[in-house]
Amino acid sequence: SQISICRELPNVEVITLSLNGIWDLEPLNRCQNLSELYLRKNNITSLNELFYLKNLPRLRVLWLSENPCCGSDPHRYRMTVLRNLPSLQKLDNQAVTEEELSQALVDGEEITAPPAGRSVENSCPESTESTTETESELLNFSLEETNRIREELGMWPVPGDKFSSFSPREMDCNRKKGNNVLNAILLLTKELDLEGLEIVQQTVGRRLQAFRKKELQEE
């Protein structure tokens, strides 16, 4: 799966996956503390992917708009999402009302199974991509973008120690070792408190400045 690394982050609370070509939500099934999920502008083709989100007890905010699964009938789409995720408080930049939840029981479609051909245990379609490559996807933390979205929704900003965002990219064979180191570092960040994350952020900032200065000198 493109976002299989999510299986290693069971305690993550906020995930931004917008604009990443995501099609499979099965790995999110493990994220039992997930409260906010941003998925707009991906390649999610079936509302049956909601099956993997139905057992997430704390999920309150979902942004799923601009995916193929939204279809041409916005009312049916919204009703189906709310019928299957009745604990949502916000869906696609719009607050959920009690009236909608009641209407969803009539107009929404109940989802009782994952997309055809997949299960919770094995959701990956046949592919020539190796497991190592899948697990070695690069992560891109976009806390600033997520907090900008949250501000538009009238919500408090999320602290850095509660946030993860993923941006899968293709790899070159000669970069696998470096990517494995990167993934090890990124997975360990979930063990840090706010003070530790700030130290990492400052260190990375200094390194980036040094690299940029070097690039300017070389030009």
Tab-separated table of C-alpha atoms in Angstrom, residues 10 34 37 91 123 175 192:
chain	number	residue	atom	x	y	z
A	10	PRO	CA	-0.992	3.667	15.803
A	34	LEU	CA	-6.857	9.285	14.650
A	37	LEU	CA	-7.910	13.041	8.380
A	91	LEU	CA	-17.020	16.728	6.708
A	123	SER	CA	-5.613	-4.852	0.669
A	175	ARG	CA	18.905	6.063	-2.660
A	192	LEU	CA	9.525	12.595	21.042
